[in-house]
Each structure stands twice: as structure tokens, then as C-alpha cells.
Short mmCIF file of C-alpha atoms in Angstrom, two decimals:
data_model
loop_
_atom_site.label_atom_id
_atom_site.label_comp_id
_atom_site.label_asym_id
_atom_site.label_seq_id
_atom_site.Cartn_x
_atom_site.Cartn_y
_atom_site.Cartn_z
CA MET I 20 -125.78 -117.43 87.11
CA LYS I 21 -124.62 -118.86 90.43
CA ILE I 22 -120.84 -119.06 90.83
CA THR I 23 -119.84 -121.23 93.77
CA PRO I 24 -116.26 -121.83 94.95
CA VAL I 25 -116.71 -125.60 94.68
CA LYS I 26 -117.89 -125.38 91.07
CA LEU I 27 -114.91 -123.15 90.21
CA TRP I 28 -112.47 -125.51 91.91
CA ARG I 29 -113.89 -128.45 89.95
CA ARG I 30 -113.68 -126.56 86.66
CA GLN I 31 -110.26 -124.91 86.97
CA LYS I 32 -108.12 -127.84 85.77
CA HIS I 33 -110.11 -128.09 82.56
CA VAL I 34 -109.95 -124.35 81.97
CA ALA I 35 -106.18 -124.32 82.57
CA SER I 36 -105.65 -127.15 80.09
CA LEU I 37 -107.16 -125.06 77.27
CA ILE I 38 -104.92 -121.99 77.59
CA GLY I 39 -102.85 -121.34 74.46
CA LYS I 40 -104.78 -123.75 72.23
CA THR I 41 -105.56 -122.42 68.79
CA GLY I 42 -108.35 -122.73 66.28
CA THR I 43 -110.34 -120.87 63.62
CA LEU I 44 -113.60 -118.89 63.65
CA LEU I 45 -116.54 -120.89 62.32
CA GLN I 46 -119.50 -118.61 63.15
CA TRP I 47 -120.00 -115.48 65.22
CA THR I 48 -122.53 -112.92 66.34
CA VAL I 49 -122.20 -109.59 68.12
CA ILE I 50 -124.32 -109.60 71.28
CA ARG I 51 -125.80 -106.15 71.89
CA VAL I 52 -128.45 -107.01 74.49
CA PRO I 53 -126.67 -109.23 77.03
CA ALA I 54 -127.61 -111.28 80.07
CA LYS I 55 -127.23 -109.64 83.48
CA THR I 56 -123.62 -110.68 84.14
CA PHE I 57 -122.34 -109.13 80.92
CA VAL I 58 -124.14 -105.78 80.83
CA LYS I 59 -120.89 -103.80 81.20
CA GLU I 60 -119.16 -105.68 78.38
CA ALA I 61 -121.76 -105.30 75.60
CA PRO I 62 -121.48 -105.18 72.68
CA TYR I 63 -119.17 -108.19 72.37
CA PRO I 64 -118.77 -111.02 69.85
CA VAL I 65 -119.51 -114.63 70.75
CA ALA I 66 -118.01 -117.19 68.39
CA ILE I 67 -118.07 -120.88 67.65
CA VAL I 68 -114.44 -121.89 67.18
CA LYS I 69 -113.13 -125.01 65.47
CA MET I 70 -110.04 -126.01 67.47
CA ASP I 71 -107.01 -127.50 65.75
CA ASN I 72 -107.94 -130.94 67.16
CA ASN I 73 -111.36 -130.55 65.40
CA GLU I 74 -113.31 -130.09 68.64
CA LYS I 75 -115.73 -127.17 68.67
CA MET I 76 -115.91 -124.58 71.43
CA ILE I 77 -118.00 -121.49 72.11
CA GLY I 78 -116.42 -118.38 73.61
CA GLN I 79 -116.34 -114.65 73.84
CA LEU I 80 -113.92 -112.80 71.55
CA VAL I 81 -111.59 -110.25 73.19
CA ASP I 82 -109.11 -107.66 71.80
CA TRP I 83 -111.00 -107.75 68.53
CA GLN I 84 -111.63 -105.42 65.60
CA LEU I 85 -114.39 -105.62 62.99
CA SER I 86 -111.87 -106.91 60.44
CA ASP I 87 -111.23 -109.95 62.67
CA LEU I 88 -114.80 -111.18 62.18
CA GLU I 89 -114.27 -113.46 59.21
CA LYS I 90 -114.61 -117.17 58.64
CA GLY I 91 -111.32 -119.00 59.14
CA LYS I 92 -109.76 -116.21 61.27
CA LYS I 93 -107.09 -117.77 63.54
CA VAL I 94 -107.74 -117.38 67.28
CA ILE I 95 -105.95 -118.43 70.48
CA ALA I 96 -107.53 -119.39 73.82
CA VAL I 97 -106.65 -117.00 76.63
CA LEU I 98 -107.54 -116.89 80.33
CA ARG I 99 -109.84 -114.02 81.24
CA LYS I 100 -111.83 -112.89 84.23
CA PHE I 101 -115.50 -113.79 84.25
CA THR I 102 -117.31 -112.64 87.31
CA PRO I 103 -120.48 -110.97 88.43
CA GLU I 104 -120.11 -107.47 89.85
CA ASP I 105 -120.12 -108.57 93.45
CA ALA I 106 -117.18 -107.73 95.68
CA GLU I 107 -117.87 -110.68 97.98
CA SER I 108 -117.71 -113.38 95.29
CA VAL I 109 -114.75 -115.50 94.31
CA ILE I 110 -113.24 -114.20 91.07
CA ALA I 111 -113.94 -116.72 88.32
CA TYR I 112 -111.86 -117.26 85.21
CA THR I 113 -112.84 -118.72 81.89
CA ILE I 114 -111.48 -119.21 78.38
CA LYS I 115 -112.02 -116.45 75.85
CA PHE I 116 -110.56 -116.16 72.35
CA LYS I 117 -108.21 -113.55 70.96
CA PRO I 118 -107.30 -113.01 67.28
CA HIS I 119 -103.95 -114.75 66.77
CA GLU I 120 -101.54 -112.70 64.69
CA ASN I 121 -98.45 -114.95 64.73
CA TYR I 122 -100.08 -117.65 62.67
CA MET S 12 -156.74 -145.58 71.61
CA LYS S 13 -158.09 -142.25 70.38
CA ILE S 14 -157.02 -139.10 72.24
CA ASN S 15 -159.74 -136.47 71.89
CA ILE S 16 -159.43 -132.76 72.61
CA LEU S 17 -162.52 -131.93 74.64
CA GLY S 18 -161.78 -128.34 75.54
CA ALA S 19 -159.23 -125.65 74.65
CA ALA S 20 -158.78 -122.07 75.81
CA THR S 21 -156.15 -119.41 76.16
CA THR S 22 -155.88 -116.10 77.98
CA ARG S 23 -154.81 -113.01 76.14
CA PHE S 24 -151.02 -112.90 75.81
CA GLY S 25 -149.15 -109.72 76.66
CA GLU S 26 -147.82 -107.53 79.46
CA LEU S 27 -150.50 -108.45 81.99
CA TRP S 28 -149.21 -106.58 85.03
CA GLU S 29 -152.52 -106.67 86.88
CA THR S 30 -152.91 -110.45 86.59
CA SER S 31 -151.21 -112.99 88.88
CA PRO S 32 -150.07 -116.46 87.77
CA ARG S 33 -152.94 -117.95 89.80
CA ALA S 34 -155.47 -115.73 88.04
CA LEU S 35 -154.01 -116.57 84.62
CA ALA S 36 -154.24 -120.30 85.36
CA ARG S 37 -157.77 -119.97 86.70
CA GLU S 38 -158.92 -118.14 83.57
CA ALA S 39 -157.34 -120.61 81.12
CA MET S 40 -158.53 -123.74 82.99
CA SER S 41 -162.08 -122.49 83.70
CA HIS S 42 -162.53 -121.46 80.07
CA ALA S 43 -161.22 -124.85 78.86
CA LEU S 44 -163.75 -126.58 81.16
CA LYS S 45 -166.55 -124.36 79.86
CA ASN S 46 -165.41 -125.03 76.29
CA ALA S 47 -165.59 -128.78 76.96
CA ASP S 48 -168.82 -128.52 78.97
CA LEU S 49 -167.13 -130.34 81.86
CA LYS S 50 -166.82 -129.83 85.62
CA PRO S 51 -163.47 -129.80 87.49
CA GLN S 52 -164.50 -133.08 89.20
CA GLN S 53 -164.43 -134.82 85.80
CA VAL S 54 -160.68 -134.15 85.45
CA ASP S 55 -158.50 -137.09 86.60
CA ALA S 56 -155.08 -135.38 86.55
CA LEU S 57 -153.30 -132.11 85.82
CA PHE S 58 -150.04 -131.62 83.88
CA VAL S 59 -148.38 -128.21 84.05
CA GLY S 60 -145.83 -126.84 81.56
CA ASN S 61 -143.73 -124.01 82.98
CA MET S 62 -140.07 -123.00 82.76
CA LEU S 63 -139.30 -119.96 84.91
CA ALA S 64 -141.43 -120.00 88.09
CA GLY S 65 -138.66 -121.74 90.03
CA ILE S 66 -135.79 -119.76 88.52
CA LEU S 67 -137.29 -116.26 88.69
CA GLY S 68 -140.15 -116.52 91.16
CA ASN S 69 -138.70 -119.07 93.60
CA GLN S 70 -141.97 -121.00 93.31
CA GLY S 71 -141.75 -124.76 92.96
CA ASN S 72 -144.30 -127.53 93.57
CA LEU S 73 -146.31 -126.26 90.63
CA GLY S 74 -148.45 -129.38 90.26
CA SER S 75 -150.12 -128.82 93.62
CA PHE S 76 -149.97 -125.04 93.22
CA PHE S 77 -152.17 -125.09 90.12
CA ALA S 78 -154.34 -128.08 91.15
CA GLU S 79 -155.41 -125.81 94.01
CA GLU S 80 -156.63 -123.30 91.40
CA LEU S 81 -158.43 -126.06 89.51
CA GLY S 82 -160.16 -126.81 92.81
CA VAL S 83 -159.60 -130.57 92.83
CA SER S 84 -157.01 -132.67 94.65
CA VAL S 85 -156.03 -134.85 91.69
CA PRO S 86 -152.55 -136.15 90.79
CA ALA S 87 -150.68 -133.13 89.38
CA PHE S 88 -147.27 -132.84 87.73
CA HIS S 89 -144.91 -130.10 86.59
CA ILE S 90 -143.02 -130.76 83.34
CA GLU S 91 -140.08 -128.60 82.28
CA GLY S 92 -138.36 -128.56 78.90
CA ALA S 93 -137.48 -124.87 78.45
CA CYS S 94 -139.70 -123.28 75.78
CA ALA S 95 -141.07 -126.74 74.91
CA SER S 96 -142.45 -127.22 78.45
CA GLY S 97 -146.04 -126.91 77.20
CA GLY S 98 -145.66 -129.46 74.40
CA LEU S 99 -143.81 -131.84 76.72
CA ALA S 100 -146.54 -131.54 79.36
CA LEU S 101 -149.13 -132.51 76.74
CA HIS S 102 -146.96 -135.42 75.56
CA ASN S 103 -146.75 -136.75 79.11
CA ALA S 104 -150.47 -136.23 79.67
CA ILE S 105 -151.18 -138.30 76.54
CA ASN S 106 -148.81 -141.00 77.76
CA SER S 107 -150.63 -141.17 81.10
CA ILE S 108 -153.89 -141.83 79.24
CA LEU S 109 -152.29 -144.39 76.91
CA ALA S 110 -150.87 -146.14 79.99
CA GLY S 111 -154.40 -146.50 81.33
CA GLN S 112 -153.66 -144.40 84.40
CA HIS S 113 -156.11 -141.58 83.62
CA LYS S 114 -159.04 -141.00 81.28
CA THR S 115 -159.47 -137.22 81.23
CA VAL S 116 -156.54 -134.89 81.81
CA MET S 117 -156.13 -131.10 82.00
CA VAL S 118 -152.89 -129.70 80.56
CA LEU S 119 -151.96 -126.16 81.57
CA GLY S 120 -149.14 -124.13 80.01
CA ILE S 121 -148.30 -120.96 81.89
CA GLU S 122 -145.61 -118.32 82.24
CA LYS S 123 -145.42 -114.99 84.04
CA MET S 124 -142.43 -113.09 82.69
CA THR S 125 -143.10 -109.36 82.85
CA ASP S 126 -142.84 -109.21 86.65
CA PHE S 127 -139.06 -109.31 86.07
CA ASN S 128 -136.63 -107.06 84.21
CA GLN S 129 -135.15 -107.89 80.83
CA GLU S 130 -131.65 -108.85 82.08
CA ASP S 131 -133.11 -111.25 84.66
CA ILE S 132 -135.31 -112.83 81.98
CA THR S 133 -132.39 -113.12 79.53
CA SER S 134 -130.29 -114.82 82.24
CA GLY S 135 -133.19 -117.00 83.38
CA LEU S 136 -133.85 -118.28 79.87
CA MET S 137 -130.18 -119.23 79.57
CA ALA S 138 -130.90 -121.94 82.15
CA ALA S 139 -131.97 -123.87 79.04
CA GLY S 140 -128.47 -123.61 77.58
CA SER S 141 -125.14 -125.14 78.55
CA ASP S 142 -122.58 -123.88 81.08
CA GLU S 143 -120.14 -123.15 78.23
CA GLU S 144 -122.72 -120.99 76.45
CA ARG S 145 -123.45 -119.07 79.65
CA GLN S 146 -119.74 -118.46 80.34
CA ALA S 147 -119.33 -117.19 76.78
CA GLY S 148 -121.99 -114.57 77.45
CA ALA S 149 -124.30 -116.07 74.82
CA THR S 150 -128.00 -115.24 74.96
CA PHE S 151 -130.77 -117.16 73.21
CA ALA S 152 -131.00 -114.38 70.64
CA GLY S 153 -127.24 -114.81 70.25
CA ILE S 154 -127.45 -118.57 69.71
CA TYR S 155 -130.23 -118.18 67.12
CA ALA S 156 -128.14 -115.39 65.56
CA LEU S 157 -125.35 -117.95 65.10
CA MET S 158 -127.87 -120.19 63.31
CA ALA S 159 -128.99 -117.26 61.18
CA GLN S 160 -125.38 -116.45 60.18
CA ALA S 161 -124.75 -120.08 59.27
CA TYR S 162 -128.01 -120.32 57.30
CA MET S 163 -127.51 -117.03 55.45
CA GLN S 164 -123.98 -118.00 54.43
CA GLN S 165 -124.90 -121.54 53.41
CA TYR S 166 -127.85 -120.54 51.22
CA ASN S 167 -126.91 -116.94 50.32
CA VAL S 168 -130.02 -115.48 51.99
CA SER S 169 -130.36 -111.78 52.93
CA GLU S 170 -131.50 -110.18 56.21
CA GLU S 171 -134.46 -108.66 54.32
CA LEU S 172 -135.66 -112.12 53.33
CA LEU S 173 -135.52 -113.28 56.98
CA SER S 174 -137.59 -110.23 57.96
CA SER S 175 -140.58 -111.53 56.00
CA VAL S 176 -141.28 -114.02 58.82
CA ALA S 177 -142.11 -111.22 61.28
CA VAL S 178 -144.12 -109.34 58.62
CA LYS S 179 -146.28 -112.42 57.94
CA ASN S 180 -146.76 -113.24 61.61
CA HIS S 181 -147.72 -109.67 62.54
CA TYR S 182 -150.30 -109.73 59.73
CA HIS S 183 -151.77 -112.93 61.20
CA GLY S 184 -151.54 -111.46 64.73
CA SER S 185 -153.56 -108.46 63.56
CA LEU S 186 -156.48 -110.89 63.12
CA ASN S 187 -156.15 -112.41 66.61
CA THR S 188 -157.74 -110.55 69.52
CA LYS S 189 -155.68 -112.65 72.00
CA ALA S 190 -152.34 -111.62 70.43
CA GLN S 191 -149.82 -109.42 72.24
CA PHE S 192 -149.16 -107.44 69.04
CA GLN S 193 -151.99 -106.77 66.60
CA ASN S 194 -150.17 -104.23 64.43
CA ILE S 195 -149.04 -104.75 60.85
CA ILE S 196 -145.34 -104.16 60.19
CA THR S 197 -143.16 -103.89 57.07
CA ILE S 198 -139.77 -105.26 56.09
CA ALA S 199 -138.40 -101.73 56.49
CA ASP S 200 -139.69 -101.65 60.11
CA VAL S 201 -137.87 -104.91 60.89
CA MET S 202 -134.67 -103.74 59.16
CA LYS S 203 -134.50 -100.47 61.10
CA SER S 204 -135.37 -101.95 64.51
CA THR S 205 -132.71 -102.12 67.25
CA ARG S 206 -129.97 -104.71 66.77
CA ILE S 207 -130.10 -107.45 69.43
CA ALA S 208 -127.51 -110.01 68.25
CA ASP S 209 -126.32 -109.62 64.66
CA PRO S 210 -128.05 -110.28 62.29
CA LEU S 211 -131.18 -110.47 64.48
CA LYS S 212 -133.02 -107.26 65.26
CA LEU S 213 -135.73 -106.49 67.79
CA LEU S 214 -138.55 -107.31 65.34
CA ASP S 215 -136.92 -110.67 64.51
CA CYS S 216 -137.37 -111.68 68.16
CA SER S 217 -140.45 -112.94 70.01
CA PRO S 218 -141.39 -110.76 72.98
CA ILE S 219 -141.37 -111.29 76.75
CA SER S 220 -144.96 -112.17 77.62
CA ASP S 221 -147.42 -113.34 80.24
CA GLY S 222 -150.11 -115.86 79.45
CA ALA S 223 -151.72 -119.23 80.11
CA SER S 224 -153.36 -121.80 77.88
CA ALA S 225 -155.19 -125.01 78.74
CA VAL S 226 -156.49 -128.07 76.93
CA ILE S 227 -158.51 -131.01 78.21
CA ILE S 228 -157.80 -134.33 76.54
CA SER S 229 -159.55 -137.63 77.04
CA SER S 230 -159.88 -141.18 75.81
CA GLU S 231 -163.63 -140.80 76.38
CA ASN S 232 -166.29 -138.92 74.47
CA ILE S 233 -167.76 -136.82 77.25
CA GLY S 234 -168.99 -133.24 77.51
CA ASP S 235 -169.56 -131.35 74.26
CA VAL S 236 -168.56 -133.71 71.44
CA SER S 237 -170.22 -131.82 68.60
CA ASN S 238 -166.92 -130.77 67.03
CA PRO S 239 -164.38 -133.57 67.51
CA VAL S 240 -160.64 -133.04 67.11
CA SER S 241 -158.17 -135.74 68.01
CA ILE S 242 -154.41 -135.96 68.47
CA THR S 243 -153.04 -138.55 66.05
CA ALA S 244 -149.33 -138.15 66.82
CA SER S 245 -147.24 -136.83 69.72
CA GLU S 246 -143.49 -137.23 69.24
CA VAL S 247 -140.44 -135.93 71.12
CA ALA S 248 -136.76 -135.92 70.16
CA THR S 249 -133.70 -134.45 71.85
CA ASP S 250 -130.25 -133.23 70.78
CA THR S 251 -127.12 -131.81 72.42
CA LEU S 252 -127.92 -129.00 74.86
CA ALA S 253 -125.57 -126.62 73.05
CA LEU S 254 -125.73 -125.65 69.38
CA TYR S 255 -121.94 -125.51 68.92
CA GLN S 256 -121.58 -129.25 69.48
CA ARG S 257 -123.68 -130.11 66.43
CA GLU S 258 -122.62 -130.99 62.91
CA SER S 259 -124.84 -128.39 61.19
CA PHE S 260 -126.08 -125.05 62.55
CA ALA S 261 -128.65 -124.54 59.77
CA THR S 262 -131.06 -127.35 60.76
CA LEU S 263 -132.45 -128.75 64.02
CA SER S 264 -132.04 -132.50 63.95
CA ALA S 265 -134.43 -133.01 66.89
CA VAL S 266 -137.19 -131.42 64.77
CA THR S 267 -136.51 -133.52 61.66
CA ARG S 268 -136.49 -136.72 63.74
CA ALA S 269 -139.61 -135.92 65.80
CA ALA S 270 -141.47 -134.75 62.67
CA SER S 271 -140.57 -137.89 60.68
CA LYS S 272 -141.88 -140.09 63.47
CA ALA S 273 -145.04 -137.97 63.79
CA TYR S 274 -145.82 -138.07 60.04
CA SER S 275 -145.40 -141.82 60.02
CA LYS S 276 -147.45 -142.30 63.22
CA ALA S 277 -150.34 -140.22 61.80
CA ASN S 278 -149.83 -141.86 58.40
CA ILE S 279 -149.67 -138.56 56.53
CA THR S 280 -147.10 -136.64 54.47
CA PRO S 281 -146.01 -133.00 55.04
CA SER S 282 -148.14 -131.82 52.10
CA ASP S 283 -151.28 -133.15 53.85
CA ILE S 284 -150.92 -130.43 56.51
CA ASP S 285 -153.38 -127.53 56.14
CA VAL S 286 -152.30 -125.39 59.08
CA ALA S 287 -149.29 -125.37 61.43
CA GLU S 288 -148.24 -123.48 64.51
CA ILE S 289 -144.46 -123.04 64.32
CA HIS S 290 -142.03 -122.16 67.13
CA ASP S 291 -140.80 -118.85 65.67
CA CYS S 292 -138.93 -117.64 68.76
CA PHE S 293 -136.72 -115.80 66.24
CA SER S 294 -137.40 -115.27 62.52
CA ILE S 295 -134.65 -117.71 61.53
CA ALA S 296 -136.39 -120.41 63.60
CA GLU S 297 -139.50 -120.41 61.38
CA VAL S 298 -137.37 -120.44 58.22
CA ILE S 299 -135.42 -123.50 59.40
CA ALA S 300 -138.63 -125.13 60.70
CA THR S 301 -140.39 -124.91 57.32
CA GLU S 302 -137.46 -126.90 55.89
CA ASP S 303 -137.04 -129.33 58.82
CA LEU S 304 -140.80 -130.08 58.64
CA ARG S 305 -140.36 -130.65 54.86
CA PHE S 306 -142.84 -127.92 53.83
CA SER S 307 -140.06 -126.12 51.89
CA LYS S 308 -136.94 -127.38 50.13
CA ARG S 309 -133.57 -126.76 51.84
CA GLY S 310 -132.50 -123.16 51.39
CA GLU S 311 -135.91 -122.05 50.09
CA GLY S 312 -137.83 -121.51 53.36
CA ALA S 313 -137.23 -117.76 53.58
CA LYS S 314 -138.05 -117.21 49.89
CA ASP S 315 -141.26 -119.27 50.23
CA ILE S 316 -142.35 -117.25 53.29
CA ALA S 317 -141.59 -113.96 51.50
CA GLU S 318 -143.61 -115.12 48.47
CA GLY S 319 -146.68 -115.73 50.66
CA LYS S 320 -146.70 -119.53 50.48
CA TYR S 321 -147.57 -119.69 54.20
CA THR S 322 -149.75 -116.56 54.44
CA LEU S 323 -153.51 -116.61 55.12
CA GLY S 324 -155.53 -116.19 51.94
CA LYS S 325 -152.51 -116.92 49.73
CA GLY S 326 -150.76 -120.15 50.73
CA LYS S 327 -151.65 -123.82 50.81
CA ILE S 328 -150.12 -124.63 54.21
CA ILE S 329 -150.76 -121.71 56.57
CA THR S 330 -148.11 -121.25 59.29
CA ASN S 331 -148.73 -119.39 62.53
CA PRO S 332 -152.28 -118.13 61.95
CA SER S 333 -152.27 -117.09 65.64
CA GLY S 334 -149.42 -114.67 64.91
CA GLY S 335 -146.90 -117.19 66.20
CA LEU S 336 -144.51 -116.49 69.05
CA LYS S 337 -143.53 -113.24 67.37
CA ALA S 338 -146.90 -111.51 67.29
CA CYS S 339 -149.16 -113.60 69.54
CA GLY S 340 -146.47 -113.53 72.25
CA HIS S 341 -144.24 -116.10 73.91
CA PRO S 342 -144.98 -116.85 77.56
CA VAL S 343 -142.57 -119.77 77.27
CA GLY S 344 -144.39 -122.51 79.22
CA ALA S 345 -147.74 -121.54 77.67
CA THR S 346 -146.61 -121.49 74.03
CA GLY S 347 -146.79 -125.25 73.35
CA ILE S 348 -150.36 -125.38 74.66
CA LYS S 349 -151.46 -122.17 72.92
CA GLN S 350 -150.35 -123.83 69.66
CA ILE S 351 -152.71 -126.75 70.39
CA VAL S 352 -155.55 -124.33 71.27
CA GLU S 353 -155.03 -122.47 67.97
CA ILE S 354 -154.97 -125.63 65.84
CA THR S 355 -158.04 -126.99 67.68
CA GLU S 356 -159.97 -123.79 66.90
CA GLN S 357 -158.79 -123.94 63.28
CA LEU S 358 -159.88 -127.56 62.82
CA ARG S 359 -163.23 -126.84 64.49
CA GLY S 360 -163.73 -123.94 62.09
CA GLN S 361 -163.98 -121.48 64.99
CA ALA S 362 -161.00 -119.23 64.23
CA GLY S 363 -163.06 -116.30 62.92
CA SER S 364 -161.26 -113.85 60.63
CA ARG S 365 -158.04 -115.89 60.72
CA GLN S 366 -159.78 -119.16 59.79
CA VAL S 367 -157.84 -121.37 57.37
CA LYS S 368 -160.64 -122.49 55.06
CA GLY S 369 -161.41 -126.20 55.18
CA ALA S 370 -158.54 -127.02 57.56
CA ARG S 371 -158.67 -130.71 58.52
CA ILE S 372 -155.09 -131.62 59.48
CA GLY S 373 -152.87 -129.44 61.68
CA LEU S 374 -149.40 -129.63 63.18
CA THR S 375 -147.68 -127.98 66.13
CA HIS S 376 -143.90 -127.50 66.34
CA ASN S 377 -142.63 -126.66 69.84
CA VAL S 378 -138.88 -126.32 70.46
CA GLY S 379 -136.91 -126.03 73.70
CA GLY S 380 -133.53 -124.34 73.98
CA SER S 381 -131.69 -124.04 70.68
CA GLY S 382 -133.23 -127.30 69.45
CA ALA S 383 -132.19 -129.49 72.39
CA VAL S 384 -135.76 -130.76 72.52
CA ALA S 385 -138.53 -130.74 69.93
CA VAL S 386 -142.16 -131.79 70.34
CA ILE S 387 -144.39 -132.36 67.32
CA HIS S 388 -148.13 -132.93 67.56
CA ILE S 389 -150.51 -133.74 64.72
CA LEU S 390 -154.21 -132.98 65.13
CA GLN S 391 -157.02 -134.16 62.88
CA THR S 392 -160.78 -133.73 62.62
#
């Protein structure tokens, strides 16, 4: 996937506006054979999350345990690095979801 | 206006390391011409279905590229719609005839995938998804796995039951000399195969393949017209690019809408279908398709497949006699055209040991992305 500085700049306001928003797990899978960018992270869960405002989002789950993978599990949107392994590239950030304990 | 299929041919599907894209195209198109008893000069236009040549191979301008192989300087177009590129190319070829622009058109579906490694292919295919899905690290197996989870929960269906799709399609593939896999497998084989994206395992997934397929369609009766097959419906519908934005994850609305229009256009009902080629990119896809096409009741697709309702020699509607994407192989741009070639051979009674006896009405179901585009064709003798 091509990551260009201009694309990141355009996207960053939207990404920032999502930090700290909460929702619940609707559906998930554990990806064991990933695309190129994510080889070092596999296996990892990808989930469809129903946000508290009823919008749906898709995102990677971080800081997770097997017991977190259940329908209705509360999650919170956090900012995490998302970048290809290329020292010359701009570091990109995206929203991932973390199990939310204080709920 | 009647759209006749004059010629149809496919290369073998598989890991064809010694064959170039040009050679694949040449083989499929020359065999389709021979099958139709036509010369290249009788073709008015060429439509090409391909997804990955630009993304992986840095080769664009595919219309001219493959017209060169056909050996005629006719109008030529490249159509892309992810894994439905082949079906969409045919749809546009039909439209060009209906518009009166052309009379006889060659449609080529082609993909060369095994020149590249698995991670590059997995990333390349995600070009058919949304930016959000790519950032989440989703793969197409992952997105279909999300559908499988939703379906299994909604209808209380087991992983074993899903496995029966691959078992059936490998059995059919074992009867097809063009298929990538011609081995019979069991539910236990599927269950113990490597996990790709839970609950989908390696043998739930269609392979990475090379291959090309070609059909020649025409409003005229020229060449060899001893065994006529015509296309009585060609319908396309689209949906959101990403699965997560949809209301339900256990159905593909683009398929139900395109199929409804196609049934009504051909003036038939689902139970009139004798044979269908289904886009089983993953086992769950064929289960959902049998329900979206109204062959099975909601929640009963997997059970019906396991009980043999769609198996050669047992069922009434036979699905994926070619082996489907799972066993015949899935060179993505070629798949939609290979489906047409298979149904044409079935309706002509030329399918040999995998012949569906007395088949007169056939359907093809070609899906792009995770159901962002669906193309349904109905073929009749």
C-alpha cells in the first residue's frame, strides 16, 4: 500500500477526531496470513466495531487476550503506528481498538 | 436481440510458470475461435477482464496489449471490477452489441498471479477493498472470515458444515482436466488444514492461479451454429466497497438484487436452473450464494451442500461442476469468463464425465471484492 505524506496530512484530522471514542465488538477474525505490511504483527484480530453513535468501523485489536474476543466486548479507539518497514517513509498513524476495562 | 455464444475455451488453470500472459491469452482466444469456426478478422471488438496486471506487473493498456495477440487492430477495452472483472467485461461486451456498435465480440478473462509472492498477491487483491480495511490489516480471507463468523452465529452452523463446500468442489474438480486441483479431499482434511483467518482454513480458500478464458458472442448466427447457446440475462449490481458498512454480514445484497433482475429478465425462477457456476472464493461464499440466489432457504445453504443437493449425480441444481474457484482455480480476471465457458459446455452437452444430464438453463455468479459488485448471467439452449 502506498503511503504518501499528502495522503497522511489529509487524513490526520479525521484520525485524531476518533481517539478515545468507544464502542462494542460486533464481529472479529484472527488474521494468521497477512498482507505484506503486517507480516511482523500476525497473528492479530481484526474487528468490526459498533461505535456508541451507531456508526460501524473496522480496525485492528491491540493489547488483547483470547477472552476479549466476545460479542459486545467494550473497546476504545487508540492511536497506533501503522507503517511499512521502510526507514525513509513518513511514519503513519491510524486508529486501532483496545479492550476497555473501565466501562 | 439474441446474444449467441459462438465459441468458448479456457486454458488449464494452475501454477503455469512456463507460460506468459501473452501465451495464455493466445491459447484461450485461438481455441475460442477454433471452437466457433471463425477467423480473427470476423471479430469486431475485444473486451478484456483483468484485475492485477497494472498493480503487480505494471502493465496497463491491456486492450491494445491483447488485441495484438488476437492479431487484429479492432477496438479493444480493459474492464476492471476486482474478481468480477471477467463477468463485467462480458456484460460490457453484450451492451456494445445491444447498442448496435458491434456484431461479434471476443471477451478475454486473464490473470497471471504466480509470478508474484503470496504477500504481494494478498496486498494486491486488497486494492479491491477500502482504505479503512487496508489500514486495519484486513485481507480478503479476513473479510470473508468476518462473514463466516456472522453467518455461523446467526444460523448456528459449524465449521465442519462449511467444509463440505470444498469437499464437493474438489470432487467436481477431480472430473475436470483443466482444474488446478483434481484431488478428492475430506472434511477432516479441510478441518486440519492451516488456519488462514479464523474460522477459514487453507482448504476453505480458493488458490492463487494463472489462467485465461475466452468467449465469442454475437448477434449473428455465423461460424459453427450446430449447438446454439444464448445469453438471456446479464445483470450487474453494486454495494458499499467495505463489508463493515452494511446492515447484514450474512448476505450479499448486490447478488440478491442482480439475481432478481436476471431471473425476471430471463423470465425464469431459481428452480428452473439446472447448473450454476458460483463464485466460491471462500467456502462461506458459496453457502451465502446458494441462499442469495434462492436455491436454498436462509440458514440452510451449508446443510443442503453437505447433504449433496448440489453435487453431480445427486442434486437437482448442480453448483460448480468445474470445481469452482476452489478446485478449478481462481485467476481472478479469468474466473467470470471460465464460468461462462463451463456453462456453455454443459448446455451443449460437451462436459464429458462432469456433464449435468439434460442441462438446459445455466447461471453464473461472479462477485468482486466482498460483494461490492455482483454479475449474474443466465444462459439457455
